[in-house]
Coordinates of C-alpha atoms and ligand atoms in Angstrom, one line a residue:
X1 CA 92.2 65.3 77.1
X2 CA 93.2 67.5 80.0
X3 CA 93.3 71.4 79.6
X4 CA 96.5 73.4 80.0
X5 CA 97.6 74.5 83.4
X6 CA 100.1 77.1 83.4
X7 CA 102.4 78.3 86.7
X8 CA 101.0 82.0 87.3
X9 CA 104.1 83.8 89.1
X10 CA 101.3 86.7 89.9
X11 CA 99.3 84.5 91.7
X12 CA 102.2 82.0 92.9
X13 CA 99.9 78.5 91.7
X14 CA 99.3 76.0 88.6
X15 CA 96.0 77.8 86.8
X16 CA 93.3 76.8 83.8
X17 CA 94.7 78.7 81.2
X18 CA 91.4 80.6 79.9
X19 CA 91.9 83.1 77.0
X20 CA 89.8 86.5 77.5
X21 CA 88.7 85.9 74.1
X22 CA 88.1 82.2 73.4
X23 CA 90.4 81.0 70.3
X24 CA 92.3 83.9 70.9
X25 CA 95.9 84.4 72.9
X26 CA 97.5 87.6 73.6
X27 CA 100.9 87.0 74.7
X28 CA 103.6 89.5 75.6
X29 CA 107.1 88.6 76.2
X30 CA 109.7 91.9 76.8
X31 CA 112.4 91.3 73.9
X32 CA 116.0 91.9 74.0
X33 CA 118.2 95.3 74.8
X34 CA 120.0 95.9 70.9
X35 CA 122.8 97.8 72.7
X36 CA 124.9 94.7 72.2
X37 CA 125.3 91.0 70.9
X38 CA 122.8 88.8 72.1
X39 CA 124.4 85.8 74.5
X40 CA 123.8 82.6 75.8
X41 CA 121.2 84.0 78.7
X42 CA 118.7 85.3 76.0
X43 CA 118.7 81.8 74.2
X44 CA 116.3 80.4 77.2
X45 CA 113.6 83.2 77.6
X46 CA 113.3 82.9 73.7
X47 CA 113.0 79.6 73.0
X48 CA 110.6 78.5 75.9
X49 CA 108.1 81.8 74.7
X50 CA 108.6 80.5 71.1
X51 CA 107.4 77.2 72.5
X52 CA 104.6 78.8 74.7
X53 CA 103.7 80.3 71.1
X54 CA 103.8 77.0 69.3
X55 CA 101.5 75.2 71.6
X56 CA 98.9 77.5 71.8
X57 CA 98.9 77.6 67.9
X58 CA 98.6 73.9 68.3
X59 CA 96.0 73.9 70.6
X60 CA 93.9 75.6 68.0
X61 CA 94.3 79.3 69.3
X62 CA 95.3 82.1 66.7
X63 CA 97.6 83.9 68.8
X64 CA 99.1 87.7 68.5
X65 CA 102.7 87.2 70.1
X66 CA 104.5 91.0 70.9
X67 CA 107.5 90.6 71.2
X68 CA 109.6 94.4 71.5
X69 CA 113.0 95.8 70.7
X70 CA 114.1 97.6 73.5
X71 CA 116.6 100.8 71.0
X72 CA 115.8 103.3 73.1
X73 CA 118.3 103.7 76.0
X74 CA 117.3 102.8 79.2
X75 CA 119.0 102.2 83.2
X76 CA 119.4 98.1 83.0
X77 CA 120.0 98.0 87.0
X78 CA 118.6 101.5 87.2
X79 CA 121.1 103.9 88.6
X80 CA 124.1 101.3 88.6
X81 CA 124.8 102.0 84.8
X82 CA 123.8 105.7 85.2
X83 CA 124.7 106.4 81.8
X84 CA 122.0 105.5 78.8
X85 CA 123.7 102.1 77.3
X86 CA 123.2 102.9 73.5
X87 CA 124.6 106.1 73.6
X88 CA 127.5 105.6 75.1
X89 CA 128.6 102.5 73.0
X90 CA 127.5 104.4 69.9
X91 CA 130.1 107.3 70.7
X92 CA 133.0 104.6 71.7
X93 CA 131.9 102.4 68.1
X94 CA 131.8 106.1 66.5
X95 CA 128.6 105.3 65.1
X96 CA 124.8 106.9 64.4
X97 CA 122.9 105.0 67.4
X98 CA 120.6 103.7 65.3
X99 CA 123.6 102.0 63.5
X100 CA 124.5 100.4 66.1
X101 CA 120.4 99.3 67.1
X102 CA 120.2 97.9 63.0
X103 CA 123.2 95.9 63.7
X104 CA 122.3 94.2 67.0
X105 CA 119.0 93.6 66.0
X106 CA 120.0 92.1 63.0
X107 CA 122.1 90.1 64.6
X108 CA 119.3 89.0 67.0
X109 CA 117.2 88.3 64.3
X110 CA 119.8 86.1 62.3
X111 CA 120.3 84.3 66.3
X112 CA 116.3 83.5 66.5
X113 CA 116.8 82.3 62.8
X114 CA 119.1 79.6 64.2
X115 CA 117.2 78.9 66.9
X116 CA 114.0 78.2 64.6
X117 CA 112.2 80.5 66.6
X118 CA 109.2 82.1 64.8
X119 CA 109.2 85.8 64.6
X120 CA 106.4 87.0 66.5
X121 CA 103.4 88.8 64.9
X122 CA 104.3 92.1 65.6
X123 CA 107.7 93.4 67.0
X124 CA 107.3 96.9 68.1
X125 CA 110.4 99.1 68.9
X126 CA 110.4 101.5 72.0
X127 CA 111.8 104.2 69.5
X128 CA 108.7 103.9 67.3
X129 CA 106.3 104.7 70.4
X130 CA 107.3 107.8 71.9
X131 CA 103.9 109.2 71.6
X132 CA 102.4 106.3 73.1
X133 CA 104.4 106.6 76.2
X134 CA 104.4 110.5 76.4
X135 CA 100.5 109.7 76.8
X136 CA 100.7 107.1 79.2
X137 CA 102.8 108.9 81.6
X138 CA 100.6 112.1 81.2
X139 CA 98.0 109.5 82.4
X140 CA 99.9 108.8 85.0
X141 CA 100.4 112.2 85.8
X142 CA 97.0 113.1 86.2
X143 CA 95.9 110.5 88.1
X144 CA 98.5 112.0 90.7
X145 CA 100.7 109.0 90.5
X146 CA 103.7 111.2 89.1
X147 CA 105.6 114.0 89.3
X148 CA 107.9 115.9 87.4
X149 CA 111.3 117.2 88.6
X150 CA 113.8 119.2 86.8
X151 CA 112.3 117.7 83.2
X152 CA 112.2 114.1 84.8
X153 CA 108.8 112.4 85.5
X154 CA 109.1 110.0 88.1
X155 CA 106.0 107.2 89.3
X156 CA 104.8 107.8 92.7
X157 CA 105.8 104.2 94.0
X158 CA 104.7 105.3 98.2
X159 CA 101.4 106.6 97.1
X160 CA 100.4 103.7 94.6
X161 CA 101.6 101.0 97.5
X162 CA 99.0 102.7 100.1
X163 CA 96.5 101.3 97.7
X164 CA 97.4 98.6 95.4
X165 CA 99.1 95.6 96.5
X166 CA 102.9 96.5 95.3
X167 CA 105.9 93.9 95.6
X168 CA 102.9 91.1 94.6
X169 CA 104.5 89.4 91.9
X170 CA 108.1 89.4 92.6
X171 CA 107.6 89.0 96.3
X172 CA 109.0 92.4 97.2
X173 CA 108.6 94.2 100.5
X174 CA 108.9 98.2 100.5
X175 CA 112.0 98.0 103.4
X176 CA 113.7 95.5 100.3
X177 CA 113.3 99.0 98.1
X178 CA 114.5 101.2 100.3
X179 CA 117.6 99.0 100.5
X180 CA 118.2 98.6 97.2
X181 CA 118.1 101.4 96.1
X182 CA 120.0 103.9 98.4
X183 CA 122.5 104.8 96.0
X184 CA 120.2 105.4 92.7
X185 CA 121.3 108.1 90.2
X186 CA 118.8 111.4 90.5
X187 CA 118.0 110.1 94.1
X188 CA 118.3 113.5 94.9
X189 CA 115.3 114.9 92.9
X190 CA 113.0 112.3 93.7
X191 CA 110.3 112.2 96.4
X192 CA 111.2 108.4 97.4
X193 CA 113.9 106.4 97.2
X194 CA 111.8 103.7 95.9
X195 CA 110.3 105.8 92.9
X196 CA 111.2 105.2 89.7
X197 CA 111.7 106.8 86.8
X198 CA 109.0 107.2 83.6
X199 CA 111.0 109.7 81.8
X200 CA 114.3 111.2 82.0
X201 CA 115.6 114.4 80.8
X202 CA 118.5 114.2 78.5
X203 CA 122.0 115.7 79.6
X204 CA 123.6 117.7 76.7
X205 CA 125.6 114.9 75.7
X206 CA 123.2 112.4 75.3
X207 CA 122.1 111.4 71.8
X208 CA 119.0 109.9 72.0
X209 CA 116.0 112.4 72.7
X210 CA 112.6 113.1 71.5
X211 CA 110.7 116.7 72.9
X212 CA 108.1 115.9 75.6
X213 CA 105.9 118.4 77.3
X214 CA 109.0 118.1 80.3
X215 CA 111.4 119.1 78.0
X216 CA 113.9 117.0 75.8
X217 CA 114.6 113.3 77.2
X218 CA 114.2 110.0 76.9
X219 CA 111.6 106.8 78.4
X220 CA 112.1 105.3 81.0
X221 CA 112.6 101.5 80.6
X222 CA 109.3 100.1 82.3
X223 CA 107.0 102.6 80.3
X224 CA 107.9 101.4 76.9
X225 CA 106.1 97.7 77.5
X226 CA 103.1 98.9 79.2
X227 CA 102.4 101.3 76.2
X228 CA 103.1 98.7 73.6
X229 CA 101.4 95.6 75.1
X230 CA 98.0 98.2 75.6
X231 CA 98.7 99.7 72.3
X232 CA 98.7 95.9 70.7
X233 CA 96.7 93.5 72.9
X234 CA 94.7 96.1 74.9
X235 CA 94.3 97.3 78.7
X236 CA 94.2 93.6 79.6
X237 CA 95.6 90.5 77.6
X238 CA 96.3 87.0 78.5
X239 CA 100.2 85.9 78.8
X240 CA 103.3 88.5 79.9
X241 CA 106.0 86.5 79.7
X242 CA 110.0 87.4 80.2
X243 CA 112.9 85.9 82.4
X244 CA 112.4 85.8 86.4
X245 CA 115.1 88.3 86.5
X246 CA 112.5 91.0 84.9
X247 CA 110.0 90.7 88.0
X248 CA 111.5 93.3 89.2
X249 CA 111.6 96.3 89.0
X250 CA 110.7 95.9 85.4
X251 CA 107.7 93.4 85.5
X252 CA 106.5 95.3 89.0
X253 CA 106.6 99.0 87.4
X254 CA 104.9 97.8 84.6
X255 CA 101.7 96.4 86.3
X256 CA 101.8 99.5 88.5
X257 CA 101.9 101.8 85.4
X258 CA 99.1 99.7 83.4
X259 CA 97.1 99.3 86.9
X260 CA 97.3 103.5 87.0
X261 CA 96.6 104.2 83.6
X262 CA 93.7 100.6 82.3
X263 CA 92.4 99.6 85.7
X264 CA 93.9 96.3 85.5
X265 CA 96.6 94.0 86.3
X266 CA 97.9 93.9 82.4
X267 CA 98.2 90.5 82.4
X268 CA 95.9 87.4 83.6
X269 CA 98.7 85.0 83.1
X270 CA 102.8 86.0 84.0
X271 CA 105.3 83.2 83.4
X272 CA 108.5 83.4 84.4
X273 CA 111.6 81.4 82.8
X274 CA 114.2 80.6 85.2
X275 CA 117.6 81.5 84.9
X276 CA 121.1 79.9 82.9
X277 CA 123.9 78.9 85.3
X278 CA 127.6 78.1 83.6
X279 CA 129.4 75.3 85.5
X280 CA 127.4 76.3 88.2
X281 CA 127.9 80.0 88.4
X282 CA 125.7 82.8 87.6
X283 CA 126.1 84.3 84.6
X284 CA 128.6 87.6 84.9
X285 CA 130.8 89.8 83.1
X286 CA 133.3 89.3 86.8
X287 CA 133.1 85.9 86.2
X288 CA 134.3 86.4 82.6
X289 CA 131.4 83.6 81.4
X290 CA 129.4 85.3 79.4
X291 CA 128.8 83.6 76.0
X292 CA 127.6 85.6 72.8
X293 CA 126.1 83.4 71.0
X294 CA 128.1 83.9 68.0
X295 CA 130.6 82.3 70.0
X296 CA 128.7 79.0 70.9
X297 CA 127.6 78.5 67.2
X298 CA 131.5 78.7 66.6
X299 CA 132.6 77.6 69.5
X300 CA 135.3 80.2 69.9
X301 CA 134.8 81.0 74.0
X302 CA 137.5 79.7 76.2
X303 CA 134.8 77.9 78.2
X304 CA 133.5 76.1 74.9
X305 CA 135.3 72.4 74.1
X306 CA 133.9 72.6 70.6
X307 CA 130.9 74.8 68.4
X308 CA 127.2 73.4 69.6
X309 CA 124.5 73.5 66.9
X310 CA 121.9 75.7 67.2
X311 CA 119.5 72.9 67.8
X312 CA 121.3 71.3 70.1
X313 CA 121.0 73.9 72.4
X314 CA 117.4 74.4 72.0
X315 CA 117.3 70.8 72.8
X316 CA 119.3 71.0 75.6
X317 CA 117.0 74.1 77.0
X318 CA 114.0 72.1 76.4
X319 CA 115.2 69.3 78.1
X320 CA 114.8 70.3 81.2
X321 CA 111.4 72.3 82.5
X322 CA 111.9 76.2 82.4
X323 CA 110.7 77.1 85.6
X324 CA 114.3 75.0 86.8
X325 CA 117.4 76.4 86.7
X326 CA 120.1 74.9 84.3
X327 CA 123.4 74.1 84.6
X328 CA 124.9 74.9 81.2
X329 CA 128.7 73.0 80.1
X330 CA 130.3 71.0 77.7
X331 CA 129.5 67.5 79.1
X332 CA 125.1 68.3 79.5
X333 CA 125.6 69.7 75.9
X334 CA 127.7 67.1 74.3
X335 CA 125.0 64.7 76.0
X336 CA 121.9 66.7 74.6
X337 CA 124.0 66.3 71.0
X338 CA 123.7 62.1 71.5
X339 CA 120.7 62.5 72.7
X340 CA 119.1 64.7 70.3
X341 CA 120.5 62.1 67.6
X342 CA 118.9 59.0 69.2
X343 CA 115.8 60.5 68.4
X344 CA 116.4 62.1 65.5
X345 CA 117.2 58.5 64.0
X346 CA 114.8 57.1 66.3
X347 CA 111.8 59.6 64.4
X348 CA 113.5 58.7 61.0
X349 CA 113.0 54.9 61.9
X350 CA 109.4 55.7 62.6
X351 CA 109.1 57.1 59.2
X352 CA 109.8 53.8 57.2
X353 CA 108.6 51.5 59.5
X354 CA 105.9 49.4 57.5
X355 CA 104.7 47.2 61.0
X356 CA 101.6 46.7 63.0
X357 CA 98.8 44.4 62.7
X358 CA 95.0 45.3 63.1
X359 CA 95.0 43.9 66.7
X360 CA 98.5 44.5 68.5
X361 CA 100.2 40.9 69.0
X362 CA 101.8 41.8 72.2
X363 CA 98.6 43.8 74.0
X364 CA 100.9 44.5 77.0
X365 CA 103.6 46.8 75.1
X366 CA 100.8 48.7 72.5
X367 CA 99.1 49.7 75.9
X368 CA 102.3 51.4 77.0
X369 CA 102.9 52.5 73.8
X370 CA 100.0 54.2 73.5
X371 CA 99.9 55.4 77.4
X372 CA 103.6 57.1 76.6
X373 CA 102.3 58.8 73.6
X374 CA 99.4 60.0 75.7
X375 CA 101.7 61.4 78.5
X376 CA 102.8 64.1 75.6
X377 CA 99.9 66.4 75.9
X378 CA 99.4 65.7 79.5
X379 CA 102.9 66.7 79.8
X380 CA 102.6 69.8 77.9
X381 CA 99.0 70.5 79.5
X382 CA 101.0 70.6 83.0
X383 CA 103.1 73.3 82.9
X384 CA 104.4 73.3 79.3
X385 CA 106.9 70.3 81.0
X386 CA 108.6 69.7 77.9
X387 CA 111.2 68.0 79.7
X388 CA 108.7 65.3 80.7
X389 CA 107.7 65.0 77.0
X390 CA 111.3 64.4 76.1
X391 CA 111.5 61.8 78.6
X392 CA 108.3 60.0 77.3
X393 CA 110.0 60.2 74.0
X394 CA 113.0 58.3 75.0
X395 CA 111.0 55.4 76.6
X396 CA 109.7 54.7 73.3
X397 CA 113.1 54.6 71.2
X398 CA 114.2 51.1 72.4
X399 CA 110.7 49.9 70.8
X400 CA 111.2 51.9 67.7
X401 CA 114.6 50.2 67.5
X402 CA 113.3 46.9 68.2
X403 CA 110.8 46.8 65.5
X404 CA 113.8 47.8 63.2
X405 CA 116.1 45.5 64.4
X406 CA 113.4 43.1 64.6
X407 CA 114.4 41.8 68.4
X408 CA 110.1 43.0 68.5
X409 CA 107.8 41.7 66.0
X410 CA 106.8 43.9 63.4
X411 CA 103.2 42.9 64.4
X412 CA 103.5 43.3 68.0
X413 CA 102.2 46.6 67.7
X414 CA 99.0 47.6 66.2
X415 CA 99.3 50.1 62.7
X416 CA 96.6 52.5 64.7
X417 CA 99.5 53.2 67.6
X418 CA 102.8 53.3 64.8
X419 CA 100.5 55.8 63.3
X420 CA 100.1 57.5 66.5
X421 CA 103.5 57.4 67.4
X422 CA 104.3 58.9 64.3
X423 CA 102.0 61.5 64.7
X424 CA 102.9 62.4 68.0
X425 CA 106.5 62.9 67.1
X426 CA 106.2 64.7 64.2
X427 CA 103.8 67.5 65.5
X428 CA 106.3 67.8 69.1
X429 CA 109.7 67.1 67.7
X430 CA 109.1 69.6 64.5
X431 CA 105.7 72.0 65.4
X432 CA 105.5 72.3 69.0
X433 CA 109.3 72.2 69.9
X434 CA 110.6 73.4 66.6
X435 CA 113.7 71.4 66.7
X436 CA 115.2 70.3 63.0
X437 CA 117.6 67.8 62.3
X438 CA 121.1 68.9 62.5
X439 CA 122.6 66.5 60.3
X440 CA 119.6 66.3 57.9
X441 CA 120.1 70.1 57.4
X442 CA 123.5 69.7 57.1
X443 CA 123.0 67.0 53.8
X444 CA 123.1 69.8 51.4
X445 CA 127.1 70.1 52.6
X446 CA 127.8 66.6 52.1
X447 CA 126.8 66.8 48.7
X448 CA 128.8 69.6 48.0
X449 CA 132.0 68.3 49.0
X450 CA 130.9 65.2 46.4
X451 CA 130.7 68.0 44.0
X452 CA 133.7 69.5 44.7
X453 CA 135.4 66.4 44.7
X454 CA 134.4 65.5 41.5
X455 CA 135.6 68.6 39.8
X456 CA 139.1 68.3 41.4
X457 CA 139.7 64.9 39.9
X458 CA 138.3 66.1 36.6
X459 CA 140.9 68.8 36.9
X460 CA 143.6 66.3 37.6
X461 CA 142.4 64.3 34.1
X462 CA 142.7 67.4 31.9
X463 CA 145.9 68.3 33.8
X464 CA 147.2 64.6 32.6
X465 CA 145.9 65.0 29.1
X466 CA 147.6 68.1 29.0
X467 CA 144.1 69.8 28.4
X468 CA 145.4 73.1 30.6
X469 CA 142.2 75.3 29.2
X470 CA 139.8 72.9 31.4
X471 CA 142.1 72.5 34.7
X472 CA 142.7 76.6 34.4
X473 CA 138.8 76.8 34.0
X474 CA 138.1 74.9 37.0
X475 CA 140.9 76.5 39.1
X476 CA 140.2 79.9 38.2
X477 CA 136.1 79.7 38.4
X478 CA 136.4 77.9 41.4
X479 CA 138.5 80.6 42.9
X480 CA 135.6 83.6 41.6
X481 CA 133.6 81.7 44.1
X482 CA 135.7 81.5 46.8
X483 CA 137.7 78.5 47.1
X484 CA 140.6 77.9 46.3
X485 CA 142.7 75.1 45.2
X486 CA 146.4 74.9 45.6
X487 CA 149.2 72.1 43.2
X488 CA 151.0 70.8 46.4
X489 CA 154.8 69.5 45.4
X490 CA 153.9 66.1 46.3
X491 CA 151.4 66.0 43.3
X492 CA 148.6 66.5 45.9
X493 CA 145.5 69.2 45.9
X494 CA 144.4 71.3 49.2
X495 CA 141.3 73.3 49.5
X496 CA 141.1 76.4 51.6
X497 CA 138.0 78.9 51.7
X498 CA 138.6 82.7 51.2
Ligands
ZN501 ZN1 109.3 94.5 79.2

């Protein structure tokens, strides 16, 4: 079997993934901002590390996945948004900030719930390592790579470029820093245009702020991921992963902060998910297109046609490789959906099929059979391509079908390979890609409405027998629970939900 190659964004090529530690994994992937509801651009970076997690685990490594919360405020687009982000909503919502950080995050959590994503094995919160990053940036400090101004600390980005390769990973050139970032907030106080920020000191209105030996502030955005992946998978570790829109600055300050204070590079391995595209435009709050994914489960945006299932869009993001942009809309999703149900019932097939012989009647087809099924880990091996996998998948439904419909002999294939098959679908469709059948899931509600059913027309039999004690009953339990049945005047019953 091959070995897994994965697309190093540090080093621009395919490379042998090799753990530091063999059998073990350390993988790092920055988590979401809980200064608002999560949306449809946080789906992707989640899902394909929660992937990147599940293989490994499947490959036999026993993996620590960090994944943070990012509560304490920080400059997104640093200096654009010169005001901290969870401050300021908490003062418009009227509420404690970390109120408002136990209600995004729970909401994120219930999101990754839907998703099937696993929770990671430790998910540290910025506000919980305030010491750790006071440290770090006195680090930084003494190694003469910082400086403090007017209770600010900001990293040295000149100096460290005269000696360490700066701009490497996200392909940045210092003139590019010098023009974007002319008109940065606290410009003024800064040495270079191009520095950036490792603590902040905290205007009088601000909320948020922990004593420092600068005086009362806040982090910076870039420290708090450097002192948590050290603090958790040590001065090096194996994956950092994140969207491609983290390179920079936030990927960039972070190896130059770790390179500063552990002598390394933090990561061996940085992967980089590419980014979501709606009806072909970037994602923006000018282009009024950005979709909370509350909204896509109910499908309550006015660029939604209907509610997706949760699954369908992981299937949807994993059709296609993650290093490739995607185009999300209503037809590609709506196409994942009949998609996603070909195999689905393709994989339930497989399940009952009672076929094969000891040697495969028709040689020809087990042979590509079993060469389809073997594509899935090559697949995987190159570049996590779970697109590919998908694709190899697909090839092998009309067989599947076949066998069922018997158009293909139930012998034609040999038990060894329908046990393969099986196999092979199980441990991508449900371990490695997490997906779960939508409608399966959704069995439980079929059977209710049976159940509901069946009290109504019990109802209408005491109701005829004039046996009002068991149709109040019904009524009046059913509406302690919630739903409520209403005597229409043409003798019918209708069912609403409170
Ligand atoms: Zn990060």
């Amino acid at each position: 079997m091959s070995t897994l190659k994965v697309y190093n964004s540090y080093t621009r090529q395919k490379e042998e993934f090799e753990s530091l530690v063999p059998g073990y994994a350390g993988m790092y992937v920055c988590g979401p901002t809980v200064s608002g509801e999560s949306h449809l651009g946080h789906a992707r970076p989640f899902i394909t590390f929660d992937v990147v997690y599940r293989y490994l685990m499947h490959l036999g490594y026993k993996v620590r996945y960090v994944r943070n919360i990012t509560d304490a405020g920080h400059f997104e687009e640093e200096g654009r948004e010169a005001e901290d982000k969870i401050s300021a909503k908490a003062q418009i919502e009227k509420l404690e900030p970390m109120e408002l950080v136990q209600k995004y995050t729970n909401l994120f959590h219930w999101a990754m719930k839907q998703f099937n994503n696993l929770d990671p094995s430790i998910e540290p919160t910025a506000t919980g390592h305030i010491v750790e990053q006071i440290e770090m940036i006195k680090t930084i400090i003494d190694a003469g790579y910082a400086y403090e101004r007017n209770g600010s600390v900001y990293f040295n980005v000149v100096k460290y470029a005269e000696q360490f390769p700066y701009g490497k990973l996200s392909g940045r050139v210092m003139d590019d820093l010098l023009e974007t970032s002319r008109e940065l907030e606290g410009q003024e106080e800064k040495n270079n245009k191009q520095d950036f920020a490792l603590w902040k000191a905290a205007p009088p209105e601000h909320i948020m702020r922990w004593n420092s030996p600068w005086g009362e502030g806040f982090p910076g955005w870039h420290i708090e991921c450097s002192a948590m992946a050290t603090k958790y998978l040590g001065k090096q570790f194996d994956i950092h992963g994140g969207g491609m829109d983290l390179q920079f600055p936030h990927h960039e300050s972070e190896i130059a902060q770790s390179t500063i204070c552990n002598h390394h590079v933090p990561a061996r391995y940085w992967l980089h998910n590419n980014m979501i595209t709606i009806n072909g435009r970037k994602m923006g709050k000018s282009y009024n297109n950005v979709i909370k994914l509350t909204e896509l489960f109910s499908g309550s945006h006015p660029l939604l046609e209907q509610s997706y299932h949760p699954m369908t869009v992981r299937f949807f993001i994993l059709q296609t490789h993650y290093r490739s942009t995607l185009d999300f809309g209503n037809e590609a999703l709506q196409a994942a959906q009949k998609g996603m149900r070909r195999l689905w019932e393709a994989y339930d097939v497989l399940g009952k099929l009672i076929a094969g012989a000891n040697v495969a009647a028709d040689a020809e087809l087990d042979a590509r059979c079993n060469k389809l099924v073997d594509e899935f880990d090559e697949f995987m091996n190159d570049d996590l391509n779970t697109a590919k996998v998908l694709a190899s998948m697909f090839e092998l439904v009309p067989v599947i079908n076949g066998i069922k419909d018997k158009h293909i002999s139930a012998e034609a294939l040999s038990t060894a390979t329908i046990e393969k098959m099986r196999k092979a679908f199980k441990a991508y469709l449900e371990d490695i890609f997490g997906l779960q059948d939508e409608q399966a899931a959704g069995g439980d509600n079929g059977k209710l409405d049976g159940v509901l059913q069946l009290l109504i027309d019990i109802r209408k039999e005491a109701k005829s027998k004039k046996d009002f004690a068991t149709s109040d009953k019904i009524r009046n339990q059913l509406q302690e629970l919630g739903v409520i049945l209403k005597d229409e005047k043409d003798g019918s019953i209708s069912v609403s939900f409170a």
